[in-house]
Coordinates of C-alpha atoms and ligand atoms in Angstrom, one line a residue:
X1 CA 0.6 -19.0 -18.3
X2 CA -2.6 -17.0 -17.6
X3 CA -2.1 -13.4 -16.7
X4 CA -4.7 -11.6 -14.7
X5 CA -2.9 -8.7 -13.2
X6 CA -3.0 -5.9 -15.6
X7 CA -6.5 -4.7 -15.6
X8 CA -6.5 -4.9 -11.8
X9 CA -4.5 -1.8 -11.5
X10 CA -7.2 0.0 -13.5
X11 CA -9.8 -0.9 -11.1
X12 CA -10.0 0.9 -7.8
X13 CA -8.9 -1.4 -5.1
X14 CA -11.4 -0.2 -2.7
X15 CA -14.9 1.1 -3.6
X16 CA -15.8 4.5 -2.2
X17 CA -19.3 4.8 -1.0
X18 CA -20.8 8.1 -0.2
X19 CA -24.3 9.2 0.8
X20 CA -25.8 12.6 0.8
X21 CA -27.5 13.6 3.9
X22 CA -31.2 14.5 3.4
X23 CA -31.5 16.6 6.5
X24 CA -28.4 18.6 6.0
X25 CA -27.8 19.3 2.3
X26 CA -24.5 20.9 1.5
X27 CA -24.2 23.6 -1.1
X28 CA -20.6 22.5 -1.7
X29 CA -20.0 20.4 -4.7
X30 CA -17.0 18.2 -5.0
X31 CA -14.2 18.9 -7.4
X32 CA -12.8 15.6 -8.7
X33 CA -9.6 14.6 -10.6
X34 CA -8.5 11.2 -12.0
X35 CA -4.8 10.5 -12.5
X36 CA -2.9 7.5 -13.8
X37 CA 0.4 7.3 -12.1
X38 CA 2.7 4.9 -10.2
X39 CA 1.2 2.2 -12.4
X40 CA -2.3 2.6 -11.0
X41 CA -5.5 4.5 -11.3
X42 CA -6.0 7.4 -8.8
X43 CA -9.0 9.4 -7.9
X44 CA -9.3 12.6 -5.8
X45 CA -12.3 14.4 -4.6
X46 CA -12.0 17.7 -2.6
X47 CA -14.6 20.3 -1.4
X48 CA -14.1 24.0 -0.8
X49 CA -13.3 27.1 -2.8
X50 CA -9.7 26.2 -3.4
X51 CA -10.3 22.7 -4.4
X52 CA -9.3 23.2 -8.0
X53 CA -5.9 24.7 -7.1
X54 CA -5.4 22.1 -4.4
X55 CA -6.2 19.3 -6.9
X56 CA -3.8 20.7 -9.4
X57 CA -1.0 20.9 -6.8
X58 CA -1.8 17.4 -5.7
X59 CA -1.5 16.1 -9.3
X60 CA 1.8 17.8 -9.9
X61 CA 3.1 16.4 -6.6
X62 CA 2.1 12.8 -7.7
X63 CA 4.0 13.2 -10.8
X64 CA 6.9 14.8 -9.0
X65 CA 7.1 11.8 -6.6
X66 CA 6.7 9.2 -9.3
X67 CA 9.6 10.7 -11.1
X68 CA 11.9 10.2 -8.3
X69 CA 10.6 6.8 -7.3
X70 CA 10.3 4.9 -10.6
X71 CA 12.5 1.8 -10.8
X72 CA 12.6 1.8 -14.6
X73 CA 13.1 5.6 -15.3
X74 CA 16.8 6.1 -15.8
X75 CA 16.5 9.7 -14.4
X76 CA 14.8 8.6 -11.1
X77 CA 16.7 8.6 -7.9
X78 CA 15.8 5.0 -7.2
X79 CA 17.3 4.0 -10.6
X80 CA 20.4 6.0 -9.7
X81 CA 20.7 4.3 -6.3
X82 CA 20.1 0.8 -7.9
X83 CA 22.8 1.4 -10.5
X84 CA 25.4 3.1 -8.2
X85 CA 27.4 -0.2 -7.7
X86 CA 27.7 0.5 -3.9
X87 CA 28.4 4.2 -4.1
X88 CA 26.7 6.9 -2.1
X89 CA 24.0 8.7 -4.1
X90 CA 22.7 12.2 -3.3
X91 CA 18.9 12.2 -3.1
X92 CA 16.0 14.6 -2.4
X93 CA 14.2 14.9 0.9
X94 CA 11.3 12.7 -0.3
X95 CA 13.5 9.8 -1.4
X96 CA 15.7 10.0 1.8
X97 CA 12.5 10.0 4.0
X98 CA 10.9 7.1 2.2
X99 CA 14.1 5.0 2.1
X100 CA 14.6 5.7 5.8
X101 CA 11.0 4.7 6.4
X102 CA 11.7 1.4 4.5
X103 CA 14.7 0.8 6.9
X104 CA 12.5 1.7 10.0
X105 CA 9.7 -0.7 9.0
X106 CA 12.1 -3.4 8.2
X107 CA 13.3 -3.2 11.7
X108 CA 9.8 -2.8 13.3
X109 CA 8.3 -5.7 11.3
X110 CA 11.4 -7.9 11.8
X111 CA 12.2 -8.0 8.2
X112 CA 8.7 -8.7 6.8
X113 CA 8.9 -5.5 4.9
X114 CA 12.1 -5.3 3.0
X115 CA 12.5 -2.7 0.3
X116 CA 15.5 -4.6 -1.0
X117 CA 13.4 -7.5 -2.2
X118 CA 13.2 -6.0 -5.7
X119 CA 15.7 -8.4 -7.4
X120 CA 13.5 -11.4 -6.3
X121 CA 10.2 -9.6 -7.3
X122 CA 11.8 -9.0 -10.8
X123 CA 12.9 -12.5 -11.1
X124 CA 9.3 -13.6 -10.7
X125 CA 8.3 -11.2 -13.5
X126 CA 6.1 -8.9 -11.3
X127 CA 8.0 -5.9 -12.6
X128 CA 7.9 -6.7 -16.3
X129 CA 4.7 -8.9 -16.7
X130 CA 6.9 -11.7 -17.9
X131 CA 5.8 -14.1 -15.2
X132 CA 7.4 -17.4 -14.4
X133 CA 8.1 -19.5 -11.3
X134 CA 12.0 -19.2 -10.6
X135 CA 13.9 -22.2 -9.5
X136 CA 14.9 -22.3 -5.9
X137 CA 18.6 -22.0 -6.6
X138 CA 18.1 -18.7 -8.4
X139 CA 15.9 -17.4 -5.6
X140 CA 18.4 -18.4 -3.0
X141 CA 21.2 -16.6 -4.8
X142 CA 19.1 -13.5 -5.1
X143 CA 18.1 -13.6 -1.5
X144 CA 21.8 -13.2 -0.5
X145 CA 21.5 -9.6 -1.6
X146 CA 18.2 -8.9 0.2
X147 CA 18.9 -7.2 3.5
X148 CA 17.0 -4.2 4.7
X149 CA 19.7 -3.7 7.3
X150 CA 22.4 -3.1 4.7
X151 CA 20.6 0.2 3.4
X152 CA 22.3 3.3 4.7
X153 CA 20.6 6.7 4.7
X154 CA 22.7 9.7 5.8
X155 CA 21.1 13.2 5.6
X156 CA 20.4 13.4 1.9
X157 CA 22.3 10.4 0.6
X158 CA 21.5 6.7 0.1
X159 CA 23.9 3.8 -0.2
X160 CA 23.1 0.2 -0.8
X161 CA 25.5 -2.7 -1.4
X162 CA 26.7 -3.4 -4.9
X163 CA 24.3 -5.9 -6.5
X164 CA 21.4 -4.9 -4.2
X165 CA 18.4 -3.1 -5.6
X166 CA 15.5 -1.3 -3.8
X167 CA 11.8 -0.6 -4.7
X168 CA 9.4 1.5 -2.7
X169 CA 6.3 0.0 -4.2
X170 CA 5.1 -1.1 -0.8
X171 CA 5.2 2.4 0.8
X172 CA 5.2 5.1 -2.0
X173 CA 1.4 5.4 -2.3
X174 CA 1.0 5.8 1.4
X175 CA 3.6 8.5 1.5
X176 CA 2.0 10.2 -1.5
X177 CA -1.4 10.1 0.3
X178 CA 0.1 11.9 3.4
X179 CA 1.7 14.6 1.0
X180 CA -1.7 15.1 -0.7
X181 CA -3.4 15.6 2.6
X182 CA -0.8 18.3 3.4
X183 CA -1.4 20.0 0.2
X184 CA -5.2 20.0 0.8
X185 CA -4.8 21.3 4.3
X186 CA -2.3 24.1 3.2
X187 CA -5.1 25.2 0.8
X188 CA -7.7 25.4 3.6
X189 CA -9.5 22.2 2.4
X190 CA -11.2 20.4 5.4
X191 CA -13.1 17.7 3.5
X192 CA -11.5 15.4 0.9
X193 CA -11.2 11.8 -0.1
X194 CA -8.6 10.2 -2.3
X195 CA -8.0 6.7 -3.7
X196 CA -4.5 5.9 -4.9
X197 CA -5.1 2.4 -6.3
X198 CA -6.4 0.9 -3.2
X199 CA -4.9 3.4 -0.7
X200 CA -8.0 5.3 0.5
X201 CA -7.3 8.4 2.6
X202 CA -9.7 10.9 4.0
X203 CA -9.3 14.5 5.2
X204 CA -11.9 15.5 7.8
X205 CA -15.3 14.0 7.3
X206 CA -18.0 14.6 4.6
X207 CA -19.0 18.1 4.1
X208 CA -22.3 17.3 6.1
X209 CA -20.2 16.2 9.0
X210 CA -20.8 12.5 8.7
X211 CA -18.0 10.0 8.3
X212 CA -16.8 8.8 5.0
X213 CA -17.8 5.2 4.2
X214 CA -15.1 3.1 2.7
X215 CA -15.7 -0.3 1.2
X216 CA -13.1 -3.1 1.6
X217 CA -13.0 -5.7 -1.1
X218 CA -13.7 -9.4 -0.6
X219 CA -10.4 -11.0 -1.5
X220 CA -12.4 -14.1 -2.7
X221 CA -14.6 -12.0 -4.9
X222 CA -12.8 -8.7 -5.4
X223 CA -15.7 -7.2 -7.5
X224 CA -17.7 -7.0 -4.3
X225 CA -17.1 -5.5 -0.8
X226 CA -17.1 -7.7 2.3
X227 CA -17.5 -4.7 4.6
X228 CA -17.6 -0.9 4.9
X229 CA -15.8 1.1 7.5
X230 CA -16.9 4.6 8.6
X231 CA -13.9 6.9 9.1
X232 CA -12.7 10.5 9.1
X233 CA -9.1 11.8 9.0
X234 CA -7.8 8.3 8.3
X235 CA -6.1 6.2 5.7
X236 CA -7.5 2.8 4.8
X237 CA -5.0 0.7 3.0
X238 CA -5.3 -2.9 1.7
X239 CA -2.7 -5.4 0.5
X240 CA -4.2 -8.5 -1.0
X241 CA -3.3 -11.6 -2.9
X242 CA -5.9 -11.0 -5.6
X243 CA -4.0 -8.0 -7.2
X244 CA -0.9 -8.5 -9.6
X245 CA -1.1 -12.3 -9.6
X246 CA -0.7 -15.0 -12.1
X247 CA -1.3 -18.7 -12.5
X248 CA 1.9 -20.7 -13.0
X249 CA 2.4 -23.6 -15.2
X250 CA 1.9 -25.8 -12.1
X251 CA -1.7 -24.4 -11.8
X252 CA -0.9 -22.6 -8.5
X253 CA -1.6 -18.9 -8.0
X254 CA 1.4 -16.5 -7.3
X255 CA 1.1 -13.0 -6.1
X256 CA 3.3 -9.8 -5.8
X257 CA 3.9 -9.7 -2.1
X258 CA 7.1 -11.7 -1.4
X259 CA 8.1 -13.3 1.8
X260 CA 11.8 -12.2 2.3
X261 CA 12.4 -15.4 4.3
X262 CA 12.1 -17.7 1.2
X263 CA 11.6 -15.4 -1.8
X264 CA 8.2 -16.9 -2.6
X265 CA 5.0 -15.0 -2.6
X266 CA 3.9 -14.7 1.1
X267 CA 1.5 -17.5 2.0
X268 CA 1.3 -17.4 5.8
X269 CA -2.5 -17.8 6.2
X270 CA -3.8 -14.4 5.0
X271 CA -5.3 -13.3 1.7
X272 CA -5.9 -9.7 2.6
X273 CA -4.9 -7.2 5.1
X274 CA -6.4 -3.7 5.6
X275 CA -4.8 -1.3 7.9
X276 CA -6.6 1.8 9.2
X277 CA -4.8 4.7 10.9
X278 CA -3.8 8.3 10.8
X279 CA -0.9 8.1 8.3
X280 CA -1.0 6.7 4.8
X281 CA 2.7 5.7 5.0
X282 CA 2.4 3.8 8.2
X283 CA -0.8 2.0 7.0
X284 CA 0.8 1.1 3.7
X285 CA 4.0 -0.2 5.2
X286 CA 2.1 -2.3 7.8
X287 CA -0.5 -3.7 5.3
X288 CA 2.2 -5.2 3.2
X289 CA 4.3 -6.3 6.2
X290 CA 1.4 -7.9 8.1
X291 CA 0.3 -9.7 5.0
X292 CA 3.9 -11.2 4.9
X293 CA 3.9 -11.8 8.7
X294 CA 0.8 -14.0 8.5
X295 CA -2.2 -14.7 10.7
X296 CA -0.5 -15.2 14.1
X297 CA 2.3 -12.7 13.8
X298 CA -0.1 -10.0 12.4
X299 CA -2.4 -10.4 15.4
X300 CA 0.4 -10.2 17.9
X301 CA 1.8 -7.1 16.2
X302 CA -1.7 -5.5 16.3
X303 CA -1.9 -6.3 20.1
X304 CA 1.4 -4.5 20.6
X305 CA 0.8 -1.4 18.4
X306 CA -2.5 -0.1 19.2
X307 CA -2.3 3.1 17.1
X308 CA -3.7 1.3 14.1
X309 CA -6.7 -0.8 13.4
X310 CA -6.8 -3.7 10.9
X311 CA -9.1 -6.2 9.1
X312 CA -7.4 -9.5 8.3
X313 CA -8.9 -12.1 6.0
X314 CA -7.6 -15.7 6.4
X315 CA -7.1 -18.1 3.6
X316 CA -9.8 -20.3 5.1
X317 CA -12.3 -17.5 4.9
X318 CA -12.5 -15.7 8.3
X319 CA -12.6 -12.0 9.0
X320 CA -10.6 -11.0 12.0
X321 CA -10.7 -7.3 13.0
X322 CA -9.4 -5.1 15.9
X323 CA -11.7 -4.0 18.6
X324 CA -11.2 -0.4 17.6
X325 CA -13.3 -1.0 14.6
X326 CA -16.3 -2.6 16.4
X327 CA -18.5 0.6 16.3
X328 CA -17.5 1.6 12.7
X329 CA -17.4 -1.6 10.7
X330 CA -20.5 -3.1 8.8
X331 CA -19.9 -6.5 7.5
X332 CA -21.8 -7.6 4.6
X333 CA -20.0 -10.9 3.8
X334 CA -21.2 -14.5 4.7
X335 CA -17.7 -15.1 6.1
X336 CA -17.6 -15.7 9.9
X337 CA -16.0 -12.7 11.6
X338 CA -14.5 -12.2 15.0
X339 CA -12.7 -9.5 17.0
X340 CA -9.0 -10.1 17.6
X341 CA -8.6 -11.1 21.3
X342 CA -6.3 -8.7 23.2
X343 CA -5.0 -11.0 25.9
Ligands
AMP1 P1 1.4 -3.2 -1.4 O1 0.4 -3.3 -2.5 O2 1.4 -1.9 -0.7 O3 1.2 -4.4 -0.4 O4 2.9 -3.4 -1.9 C1 3.3 -4.5 -2.6 C2 4.5 -4.1 -3.6 O5 5.6 -3.9 -2.7 C3 4.8 -5.1 -4.5 O6 4.2 -4.9 -5.8 C4 6.3 -4.9 -4.6 O7 6.6 -3.9 -5.4 C5 6.6 -4.5 -3.2 N1 7.0 -5.8 -2.2 C6 6.6 -7.0 -2.4 N2 6.9 -7.8 -1.3 C7 7.5 -6.8 -0.5 C8 8.1 -7.0 0.8 N3 8.1 -8.1 1.5 N4 8.7 -5.9 1.4 C9 8.6 -4.7 0.7 N5 8.1 -4.5 -0.5 C10 7.6 -5.5 -1.1
MG2 MG1 1.9 -1.4 1.3

């Protein structure tokens, strides 16, 4: 079996492009920090007098969240929930909030996002690197325990059925991004850009007042960008089939985003989904869920929920984007592109 996932987490999933304005040169220089956490490479850049302190606090917060979310660390709250054998487990505010968000998006996306998919993901080897294609009987058995609706969050406790396991991999970086934005704001920072392994999030605009320019990878050629979006105060989050994937003995490609309907890597017409909106958590949940939902359902979701924009890439090589991006997207790919119709 060929493995080609591991180095992917070391490469930024979105390339950040920034230009210095000639007419309005800023005296401020960026303070930067790189962190390896949550199994991915993270970069943070902030401007302002308190940037050093803010970056230090942000790094501490990343590690704090990682410690409560890890599925493998026996001290983590998620590990404790997963090994509680059906008992109620006291958790922190962060864990309660994220698990609650997992349940919320399970409902909102009609089960496309399901944080209880973990046992299936594990069986495929996506959690260990020991990849293989499971037989359908094993998957069917594991799917019996996958049910986002069976997760109970009450104040500061979480309870899941015995035999179920949860994993917040689809939303944790989005939540972390929002937390970092809050830390920056509390420190008086007005201009910052972070990339948490593909989750790009901007606070304000660049110090010269212009928008941040964020590149979105071409899923068919992930070393290059297919487009750039100009944004401020937004998160830009991508889920793609080119990350964490392997080629099975049958020669087919398999990737880490699982369709809870059949327990196989979601293959519903899309190879990449980027969601752009004000909150990292929402964009992260929706990029994963819309990838699972597929071409038609993703478009109808986007017609109903206009608070986010999105760029979808279909498996036959078409770029579809919401009309909210018309003025801020620059497409550099040869792929045909069109605005998602809203009728
Ligand atoms: P993302 O990169 O944000 O799209 O999240 C993908 C990660 O979420 C995977 O690596 C798994 O840990 C987890 N995951 C995979 N499929 C699902 C799903 N259908 N619902 C929730 N989490 C998932
Ligand atoms: Mg996600």
